[in-house]
Amino acid sequence: MNIAILGSGNAATHFGQAFQALGHRIVQIYSKTKANADALAFALHCPSTDQLSQLQRDADLYLIAVSDQAIPALAETMPQDINGIVVHCSGATDLNILERFKNAGVIYPPQSLSKNKTIDFSAIPFCVEGNNEGNTEILLQLARTFSTRSIYCDSKQRLAIHLSSVMVNNFSNILYQFAYELLEEHNISFDLVRPIILETAEKVQNHVPITVQTGPAIRGDEATQQKHLKFISNKPDLQQIYQLLTQQITKRK
């Protein structure tokens, strides 16, 4: 498959590398910043451009891999005389943002993508949607060359997956940061809690999360809860988070 990539950041980089590893041909990189387009194009051994008017028209797939905020404007200004399938890879963006195009779809990996960290796409269940049955099937077949766990889901389902991903990834990570800062304040290494982070993550691979919930809230240990709250009395934001999460755990006892 001949593929043009619009974007030059983390998602564009990982998708470009993964497509090439599977034998697909990257025919062009577009970025509004020429230097960024050139850098990724150099890595993927293909031409680059910073002009949408110069976008090649004969690719089989046009992957929009830019920030969610940038997708609408880019989709609106892309040439419309494209026969290939135009797709974005956003979890929170509806398919209808690409309604200008005859062939359109979404191929969304619910995964945090960092440019300098290798991603094993085979472990990610890609979420796919096309604007008709034929395009859905093409995109599903493509996604399943990455991962056999890839599935069809509509825009509403994909948004639910994206929101859930934010909760288990971004929200968890800021809690890790709160813990890191609290430990650092008391001259304790964050390394001491890394094992319990892994233990919790491993448990939920095979269980409904609430069934493996532990700690003072699920036990109804109010004395320990009050001790914790007193300990962080100088951190009102953290106190508020602690109380809210404790209430949610208690409700599910």
PDB file of C-alpha atoms in Angstrom:
ATOM      1  CA  MET A   1       0.000   0.000   0.000  1.00  0.00           C
ATOM      2  CA  ASN A   2       1.271   3.499  -0.848  1.00  0.00           C
ATOM      3  CA  ILE A   3       0.817   5.810   2.119  1.00  0.00           C
ATOM      4  CA  ALA A   4       1.135   9.564   2.597  1.00  0.00           C
ATOM      5  CA  ILE A   5       1.499  10.800   6.168  1.00  0.00           C
ATOM      6  CA  LEU A   6       0.311  14.244   7.227  1.00  0.00           C
ATOM      7  CA  GLY A   7       2.147  15.101  10.409  1.00  0.00           C
ATOM      8  CA  SER A   8       5.655  14.670  11.777  1.00  0.00           C
ATOM      9  CA  GLY A   9       5.247  14.070  15.516  1.00  0.00           C
ATOM     10  CA  ASN A  10       5.033  10.978  17.711  1.00  0.00           C
ATOM     11  CA  ALA A  11       2.087   9.295  16.009  1.00  0.00           C
ATOM     12  CA  ALA A  12       3.386  10.035  12.512  1.00  0.00           C
ATOM     13  CA  THR A  13       6.794   8.631  13.422  1.00  0.00           C
ATOM     14  CA  HIS A  14       5.507   5.396  14.948  1.00  0.00           C
ATOM     15  CA  PHE A  15       2.966   4.768  12.208  1.00  0.00           C
ATOM     16  CA  GLY A  16       5.543   5.489   9.499  1.00  0.00           C
ATOM     17  CA  GLN A  17       8.048   3.082  10.995  1.00  0.00           C
ATOM     18  CA  ALA A  18       5.394   0.412  11.529  1.00  0.00           C
ATOM     19  CA  PHE A  19       4.012   0.739   7.991  1.00  0.00           C
ATOM     20  CA  GLN A  20       7.478   0.377   6.508  1.00  0.00           C
ATOM     21  CA  ALA A  21       8.262  -2.639   8.689  1.00  0.00           C
ATOM     22  CA  LEU A  22       5.189  -4.334   7.214  1.00  0.00           C
ATOM     23  CA  GLY A  23       6.338  -3.635   3.678  1.00  0.00           C
ATOM     24  CA  HIS A  24       4.175  -0.603   2.897  1.00  0.00           C
ATOM     25  CA  ARG A  25       5.664   2.319   1.002  1.00  0.00           C
ATOM     26  CA  ILE A  26       5.647   5.805   2.489  1.00  0.00           C
ATOM     27  CA  VAL A  27       5.351   8.061  -0.548  1.00  0.00           C
ATOM     28  CA  GLN A  28       5.329  11.471   1.149  1.00  0.00           C
ATOM     29  CA  ILE A  29       5.468  13.316   4.464  1.00  0.00           C
ATOM     30  CA  TYR A  30       3.566  16.568   4.887  1.00  0.00           C
ATOM     31  CA  SER A  31       4.081  18.995   7.760  1.00  0.00           C
ATOM     32  CA  LYS A  32       3.369  22.714   7.922  1.00  0.00           C
ATOM     33  CA  THR A  33       6.908  23.037   9.288  1.00  0.00           C
ATOM     34  CA  LYS A  34       9.308  22.116   6.482  1.00  0.00           C
ATOM     35  CA  ALA A  35      12.172  21.173   8.792  1.00  0.00           C
ATOM     36  CA  ASN A  36       9.966  18.672  10.633  1.00  0.00           C
ATOM     37  CA  ALA A  37       8.673  17.209   7.385  1.00  0.00           C
ATOM     38  CA  ASP A  38      12.238  16.871   6.099  1.00  0.00           C
ATOM     39  CA  ALA A  39      13.453  15.172   9.291  1.00  0.00           C
ATOM     40  CA  LEU A  40      10.803  12.450   9.252  1.00  0.00           C
ATOM     41  CA  ALA A  41      11.045  12.049   5.481  1.00  0.00           C
ATOM     42  CA  PHE A  42      14.805  11.543   5.813  1.00  0.00           C
ATOM     43  CA  ALA A  43      14.237   8.818   8.421  1.00  0.00           C
ATOM     44  CA  LEU A  44      11.631   7.111   6.243  1.00  0.00           C
ATOM     45  CA  HIS A  45      13.487   7.667   2.941  1.00  0.00           C
ATOM     46  CA  CYS A  46      10.716   9.500   1.122  1.00  0.00           C
ATOM     47  CA  PRO A  47       9.872  12.981  -0.250  1.00  0.00           C
ATOM     48  CA  SER A  48       8.482  15.752   1.928  1.00  0.00           C
ATOM     49  CA  THR A  49       6.457  18.916   1.532  1.00  0.00           C
ATOM     50  CA  ASP A  50       5.035  21.761   3.582  1.00  0.00           C
ATOM     51  CA  GLN A  51       2.493  22.669   0.883  1.00  0.00           C
ATOM     52  CA  LEU A  52      -0.855  20.874   0.773  1.00  0.00           C
ATOM     53  CA  SER A  53      -1.159  21.840  -2.896  1.00  0.00           C
ATOM     54  CA  GLN A  54       1.832  19.563  -3.527  1.00  0.00           C
ATOM     55  CA  LEU A  55       0.281  16.571  -1.778  1.00  0.00           C
ATOM     56  CA  GLN A  56       0.520  13.507  -3.987  1.00  0.00           C
ATOM     57  CA  ARG A  57      -2.881  12.471  -5.306  1.00  0.00           C
ATOM     58  CA  ASP A  58      -2.231   8.790  -6.049  1.00  0.00           C
ATOM     59  CA  ALA A  59      -1.615   7.318  -2.575  1.00  0.00           C
ATOM     60  CA  ASP A  60      -3.823   4.482  -1.323  1.00  0.00           C
ATOM     61  CA  LEU A  61      -3.995   5.920   2.193  1.00  0.00           C
ATOM     62  CA  TYR A  62      -3.626   9.423   3.636  1.00  0.00           C
ATOM     63  CA  LEU A  63      -2.924   9.246   7.362  1.00  0.00           C
ATOM     64  CA  ILE A  64      -3.654  12.445   9.285  1.00  0.00           C
ATOM     65  CA  ALA A  65      -1.410  12.187  12.338  1.00  0.00           C
ATOM     66  CA  VAL A  66      -1.589  15.627  13.952  1.00  0.00           C
ATOM     67  CA  SER A  67      -3.013  16.947  17.219  1.00  0.00           C
ATOM     68  CA  ASP A  68      -6.787  16.689  17.707  1.00  0.00           C
ATOM     69  CA  GLN A  69      -7.068  20.488  17.557  1.00  0.00           C
ATOM     70  CA  ALA A  70      -5.322  20.599  14.186  1.00  0.00           C
ATOM     71  CA  ILE A  71      -7.391  17.892  12.454  1.00  0.00           C
ATOM     72  CA  PRO A  72     -10.443  20.028  11.446  1.00  0.00           C
ATOM     73  CA  ALA A  73      -8.439  22.775   9.749  1.00  0.00           C
ATOM     74  CA  LEU A  74      -6.158  20.292   7.995  1.00  0.00           C
ATOM     75  CA  ALA A  75      -9.087  18.191   6.771  1.00  0.00           C
ATOM     76  CA  GLU A  76     -10.818  21.311   5.510  1.00  0.00           C
ATOM     77  CA  THR A  77      -7.828  22.533   3.496  1.00  0.00           C
ATOM     78  CA  MET A  78      -6.594  19.233   2.070  1.00  0.00           C
ATOM     79  CA  PRO A  79      -7.152  18.728  -1.674  1.00  0.00           C
ATOM     80  CA  GLN A  80     -10.503  17.039  -2.252  1.00  0.00           C
ATOM     81  CA  ASP A  81      -9.547  15.216  -5.439  1.00  0.00           C
ATOM     82  CA  ILE A  82      -8.067  12.304  -3.513  1.00  0.00           C
ATOM     83  CA  ASN A  83      -9.137   8.756  -4.344  1.00  0.00           C
ATOM     84  CA  GLY A  84      -7.268   7.030  -1.519  1.00  0.00           C
ATOM     85  CA  ILE A  85      -8.760   6.624   1.945  1.00  0.00           C
ATOM     86  CA  VAL A  86      -8.234   9.648   4.183  1.00  0.00           C
ATOM     87  CA  VAL A  87      -7.979   8.583   7.828  1.00  0.00           C
ATOM     88  CA  HIS A  88      -7.147  10.159  11.154  1.00  0.00           C
ATOM     89  CA  CYS A  89      -5.829   8.315  14.201  1.00  0.00           C
ATOM     90  CA  SER A  90      -7.594  10.275  16.953  1.00  0.00           C
ATOM     91  CA  GLY A  91      -9.715   8.688  19.643  1.00  0.00           C
ATOM     92  CA  ALA A  92     -11.697  11.824  20.441  1.00  0.00           C
ATOM     93  CA  THR A  93     -12.425  13.060  16.912  1.00  0.00           C
ATOM     94  CA  ASP A  94     -15.604  11.988  15.103  1.00  0.00           C
ATOM     95  CA  LEU A  95     -15.375  10.335  11.696  1.00  0.00           C
ATOM     96  CA  ASN A  96     -17.649  12.994  10.201  1.00  0.00           C
ATOM     97  CA  ILE A  97     -14.790  15.520  10.368  1.00  0.00           C
ATOM     98  CA  LEU A  98     -13.655  13.824   7.135  1.00  0.00           C
ATOM     99  CA  GLU A  99     -17.015  14.005   5.375  1.00  0.00           C
ATOM    100  CA  ARG A 100     -15.519  16.043   2.496  1.00  0.00           C
ATOM    101  CA  PHE A 101     -13.789  12.929   1.235  1.00  0.00           C
ATOM    102  CA  LYS A 102     -15.338  10.091  -0.729  1.00  0.00           C
ATOM    103  CA  ASN A 103     -13.254   7.529   1.140  1.00  0.00           C
ATOM    104  CA  ALA A 104     -12.572   8.148   4.817  1.00  0.00           C
ATOM    105  CA  GLY A 105     -12.027   6.390   8.089  1.00  0.00           C
ATOM    106  CA  VAL A 106     -10.267   6.130  11.429  1.00  0.00           C
ATOM    107  CA  ILE A 107      -7.504   3.873  12.673  1.00  0.00           C
ATOM    108  CA  TYR A 108      -6.977   4.630  16.355  1.00  0.00           C
ATOM    109  CA  PRO A 109      -4.478   2.952  18.688  1.00  0.00           C
ATOM    110  CA  PRO A 110      -5.466   3.415  22.370  1.00  0.00           C
ATOM    111  CA  GLN A 111      -1.864   3.808  23.433  1.00  0.00           C
ATOM    112  CA  SER A 112       0.424   6.575  24.634  1.00  0.00           C
ATOM    113  CA  LEU A 113       2.968   7.219  21.879  1.00  0.00           C
ATOM    114  CA  SER A 114       6.342   8.725  22.741  1.00  0.00           C
ATOM    115  CA  LYS A 115       8.772   9.378  19.900  1.00  0.00           C
ATOM    116  CA  ASN A 116      11.811   7.911  21.666  1.00  0.00           C
ATOM    117  CA  LYS A 117      10.099   4.794  23.050  1.00  0.00           C
ATOM    118  CA  THR A 118       9.626   1.751  20.850  1.00  0.00           C
ATOM    119  CA  ILE A 119       6.000   0.630  20.602  1.00  0.00           C
ATOM    120  CA  ASP A 120       4.943  -2.955  19.969  1.00  0.00           C
ATOM    121  CA  PHE A 121       1.890  -2.379  17.775  1.00  0.00           C
ATOM    122  CA  SER A 122       1.074  -6.112  17.845  1.00  0.00           C
ATOM    123  CA  ALA A 123      -0.035  -5.721  21.475  1.00  0.00           C
ATOM    124  CA  ILE A 124      -2.426  -2.823  20.754  1.00  0.00           C
ATOM    125  CA  PRO A 125      -6.098  -3.471  19.814  1.00  0.00           C
ATOM    126  CA  PHE A 126      -6.568  -0.872  17.063  1.00  0.00           C
ATOM    127  CA  CYS A 127     -10.046   0.683  16.787  1.00  0.00           C
ATOM    128  CA  VAL A 128     -11.214   1.040  13.178  1.00  0.00           C
ATOM    129  CA  GLU A 129     -14.106   2.787  11.457  1.00  0.00           C
ATOM    130  CA  GLY A 130     -14.785   3.504   7.789  1.00  0.00           C
ATOM    131  CA  ASN A 131     -17.383   5.678   6.100  1.00  0.00           C
ATOM    132  CA  ASN A 132     -18.751   2.621   4.314  1.00  0.00           C
ATOM    133  CA  GLU A 133     -18.522  -1.149   4.632  1.00  0.00           C
ATOM    134  CA  GLY A 134     -15.824  -1.450   1.985  1.00  0.00           C
ATOM    135  CA  ASN A 135     -13.508   1.082   3.593  1.00  0.00           C
ATOM    136  CA  THR A 136     -14.146  -0.403   7.035  1.00  0.00           C
ATOM    137  CA  GLU A 137     -13.059  -3.811   5.756  1.00  0.00           C
ATOM    138  CA  ILE A 138      -9.924  -2.392   4.089  1.00  0.00           C
ATOM    139  CA  LEU A 139      -8.938  -0.571   7.262  1.00  0.00           C
ATOM    140  CA  LEU A 140      -9.674  -3.590   9.450  1.00  0.00           C
ATOM    141  CA  GLN A 141      -7.463  -5.753   7.275  1.00  0.00           C
ATOM    142  CA  LEU A 142      -4.730  -3.122   7.469  1.00  0.00           C
ATOM    143  CA  ALA A 143      -5.047  -2.781  11.255  1.00  0.00           C
ATOM    144  CA  ARG A 144      -4.946  -6.547  11.696  1.00  0.00           C
ATOM    145  CA  THR A 145      -1.565  -6.647  10.002  1.00  0.00           C
ATOM    146  CA  PHE A 146      -0.450  -4.615  13.015  1.00  0.00           C
ATOM    147  CA  SER A 147      -2.511  -6.458  15.595  1.00  0.00           C
ATOM    148  CA  THR A 148      -4.946  -9.376  15.339  1.00  0.00           C
ATOM    149  CA  ARG A 149      -6.850  -7.833  18.258  1.00  0.00           C
ATOM    150  CA  SER A 150      -8.013  -4.881  16.142  1.00  0.00           C
ATOM    151  CA  ILE A 151     -11.773  -4.260  16.154  1.00  0.00           C
ATOM    152  CA  TYR A 152     -14.480  -2.164  14.540  1.00  0.00           C
ATOM    153  CA  CYS A 153     -16.003   0.537  16.717  1.00  0.00           C
ATOM    154  CA  ASP A 154     -18.049   3.605  15.881  1.00  0.00           C
ATOM    155  CA  SER A 155     -17.148   7.166  16.878  1.00  0.00           C
ATOM    156  CA  LYS A 156     -19.088   7.037  20.169  1.00  0.00           C
ATOM    157  CA  GLN A 157     -17.472   3.775  21.206  1.00  0.00           C
ATOM    158  CA  ARG A 158     -14.066   5.132  20.239  1.00  0.00           C
ATOM    159  CA  LEU A 159     -14.636   8.209  22.408  1.00  0.00           C
ATOM    160  CA  ALA A 160     -15.468   5.927  25.355  1.00  0.00           C
ATOM    161  CA  ILE A 161     -12.204   4.064  24.762  1.00  0.00           C
ATOM    162  CA  HIS A 162     -10.282   7.342  24.528  1.00  0.00           C
ATOM    163  CA  LEU A 163     -11.772   8.691  27.758  1.00  0.00           C
ATOM    164  CA  SER A 164     -11.068   5.391  29.520  1.00  0.00           C
ATOM    165  CA  SER A 165      -7.485   5.543  28.252  1.00  0.00           C
ATOM    166  CA  VAL A 166      -7.089   9.047  29.677  1.00  0.00           C
ATOM    167  CA  MET A 167      -8.339   7.816  33.060  1.00  0.00           C
ATOM    168  CA  VAL A 168      -6.085   4.766  33.298  1.00  0.00           C
ATOM    169  CA  ASN A 169      -3.057   6.480  31.767  1.00  0.00           C
ATOM    170  CA  ASN A 170      -2.987  10.258  32.269  1.00  0.00           C
ATOM    171  CA  PHE A 171      -4.964  10.357  35.514  1.00  0.00           C
ATOM    172  CA  SER A 172      -2.942   7.496  37.001  1.00  0.00           C
ATOM    173  CA  ASN A 173       0.277   9.205  35.969  1.00  0.00           C
ATOM    174  CA  ILE A 174      -0.539  12.456  37.775  1.00  0.00           C
ATOM    175  CA  LEU A 175      -1.234  10.399  40.900  1.00  0.00           C
ATOM    176  CA  TYR A 176       2.206   8.854  40.469  1.00  0.00           C
ATOM    177  CA  GLN A 177       3.593  12.395  40.336  1.00  0.00           C
ATOM    178  CA  PHE A 178       1.792  13.369  43.552  1.00  0.00           C
ATOM    179  CA  ALA A 179       3.330  10.286  45.192  1.00  0.00           C
ATOM    180  CA  TYR A 180       6.753  11.111  43.761  1.00  0.00           C
ATOM    181  CA  GLU A 181       6.638  14.653  45.166  1.00  0.00           C
ATOM    182  CA  LEU A 182       5.389  13.479  48.573  1.00  0.00           C
ATOM    183  CA  LEU A 183       8.180  10.928  48.862  1.00  0.00           C
ATOM    184  CA  GLU A 184      10.796  13.386  47.621  1.00  0.00           C
ATOM    185  CA  GLU A 185       9.655  15.880  50.243  1.00  0.00           C
ATOM    186  CA  HIS A 186      10.479  13.295  52.902  1.00  0.00           C
ATOM    187  CA  ASN A 187      13.754  12.183  51.304  1.00  0.00           C
ATOM    188  CA  ILE A 188      12.418   8.816  50.162  1.00  0.00           C
ATOM    189  CA  SER A 189      13.048   7.241  46.759  1.00  0.00           C
ATOM    190  CA  PHE A 190      10.101   6.707  44.406  1.00  0.00           C
ATOM    191  CA  ASP A 191      11.703   3.326  43.674  1.00  0.00           C
ATOM    192  CA  LEU A 192      10.072   2.023  46.849  1.00  0.00           C
ATOM    193  CA  VAL A 193       6.572   2.211  45.321  1.00  0.00           C
ATOM    194  CA  ARG A 194       7.437   1.056  41.795  1.00  0.00           C
ATOM    195  CA  PRO A 195       6.770  -2.616  42.722  1.00  0.00           C
ATOM    196  CA  ILE A 196       3.228  -1.875  43.965  1.00  0.00           C
ATOM    197  CA  ILE A 197       2.521   0.076  40.763  1.00  0.00           C
ATOM    198  CA  LEU A 198       3.462  -3.006  38.736  1.00  0.00           C
ATOM    199  CA  GLU A 199       1.517  -5.316  41.049  1.00  0.00           C
ATOM    200  CA  THR A 200      -1.678  -3.285  40.610  1.00  0.00           C
ATOM    201  CA  ALA A 201      -1.247  -3.103  36.832  1.00  0.00           C
ATOM    202  CA  GLU A 202      -0.703  -6.867  36.638  1.00  0.00           C
ATOM    203  CA  LYS A 203      -3.809  -7.639  38.715  1.00  0.00           C
ATOM    204  CA  VAL A 204      -6.175  -5.746  36.434  1.00  0.00           C
ATOM    205  CA  GLN A 205      -4.953  -7.677  33.404  1.00  0.00           C
ATOM    206  CA  ASN A 206      -7.087 -10.617  34.552  1.00  0.00           C
ATOM    207  CA  HIS A 207      -9.636  -9.175  36.990  1.00  0.00           C
ATOM    208  CA  VAL A 208     -12.385  -6.562  37.152  1.00  0.00           C
ATOM    209  CA  PRO A 209     -10.563  -3.690  38.926  1.00  0.00           C
ATOM    210  CA  ILE A 210     -12.927  -3.318  41.882  1.00  0.00           C
ATOM    211  CA  THR A 211     -12.569  -7.001  42.762  1.00  0.00           C
ATOM    212  CA  VAL A 212      -8.869  -6.522  43.513  1.00  0.00           C
ATOM    213  CA  GLN A 213      -9.267  -3.178  45.315  1.00  0.00           C
ATOM    214  CA  THR A 214      -7.257  -2.963  48.543  1.00  0.00           C
ATOM    215  CA  GLY A 215      -6.470  -0.250  51.068  1.00  0.00           C
ATOM    216  CA  PRO A 216      -8.119   1.685  53.918  1.00  0.00           C
ATOM    217  CA  ALA A 217     -11.167   2.870  51.934  1.00  0.00           C
ATOM    218  CA  ILE A 218     -12.361  -0.602  50.901  1.00  0.00           C
ATOM    219  CA  ARG A 219     -11.708  -1.829  54.462  1.00  0.00           C
ATOM    220  CA  GLY A 220     -13.642   1.071  55.990  1.00  0.00           C
ATOM    221  CA  ASP A 221     -10.555   2.080  57.991  1.00  0.00           C
ATOM    222  CA  GLU A 222     -11.523   5.670  58.796  1.00  0.00           C
ATOM    223  CA  ALA A 223      -8.783   6.115  61.380  1.00  0.00           C
ATOM    224  CA  THR A 224      -6.078   5.585  58.760  1.00  0.00           C
ATOM    225  CA  GLN A 225      -7.911   7.811  56.300  1.00  0.00           C
ATOM    226  CA  GLN A 226      -7.973  10.652  58.815  1.00  0.00           C
ATOM    227  CA  LYS A 227      -4.291  10.108  59.555  1.00  0.00           C
ATOM    228  CA  HIS A 228      -3.522  10.399  55.844  1.00  0.00           C
ATOM    229  CA  LEU A 229      -5.589  13.567  55.493  1.00  0.00           C
ATOM    230  CA  LYS A 230      -3.869  15.151  58.460  1.00  0.00           C
ATOM    231  CA  PHE A 231      -0.463  14.219  57.020  1.00  0.00           C
ATOM    232  CA  ILE A 232      -1.230  16.169  53.818  1.00  0.00           C
ATOM    233  CA  SER A 233      -3.093  19.037  55.514  1.00  0.00           C
ATOM    234  CA  ASN A 234      -0.744  21.496  53.787  1.00  0.00           C
ATOM    235  CA  LYS A 235      -1.759  20.131  50.351  1.00  0.00           C
ATOM    236  CA  PRO A 236      -5.448  21.013  49.840  1.00  0.00           C
ATOM    237  CA  ASP A 237      -5.522  19.821  46.211  1.00  0.00           C
ATOM    238  CA  LEU A 238      -4.175  16.419  47.180  1.00  0.00           C
ATOM    239  CA  GLN A 239      -6.566  16.263  50.131  1.00  0.00           C
ATOM    240  CA  GLN A 240      -9.502  16.909  47.800  1.00  0.00           C
ATOM    241  CA  ILE A 241      -8.378  14.195  45.395  1.00  0.00           C
ATOM    242  CA  TYR A 242      -7.821  11.765  48.269  1.00  0.00           C
ATOM    243  CA  GLN A 243     -11.307  12.385  49.670  1.00  0.00           C
ATOM    244  CA  LEU A 244     -13.052  12.117  46.300  1.00  0.00           C
ATOM    245  CA  LEU A 245     -11.331   8.858  45.360  1.00  0.00           C
ATOM    246  CA  THR A 246     -11.932   7.453  48.840  1.00  0.00           C
ATOM    247  CA  GLN A 247     -15.661   8.212  48.491  1.00  0.00           C
ATOM    248  CA  GLN A 248     -15.796   6.422  45.135  1.00  0.00           C
ATOM    249  CA  ILE A 249     -14.055   3.342  46.529  1.00  0.00           C
ATOM    250  CA  THR A 250     -16.347   3.311  49.593  1.00  0.00           C
ATOM    251  CA  LYS A 251     -19.461   3.421  47.383  1.00  0.00           C
ATOM    252  CA  ARG A 252     -18.349   0.213  45.690  1.00  0.00           C
ATOM    253  CA  LYS A 253     -17.741  -1.797  48.878  1.00  0.00           C
TER     254      LYS A 253
END
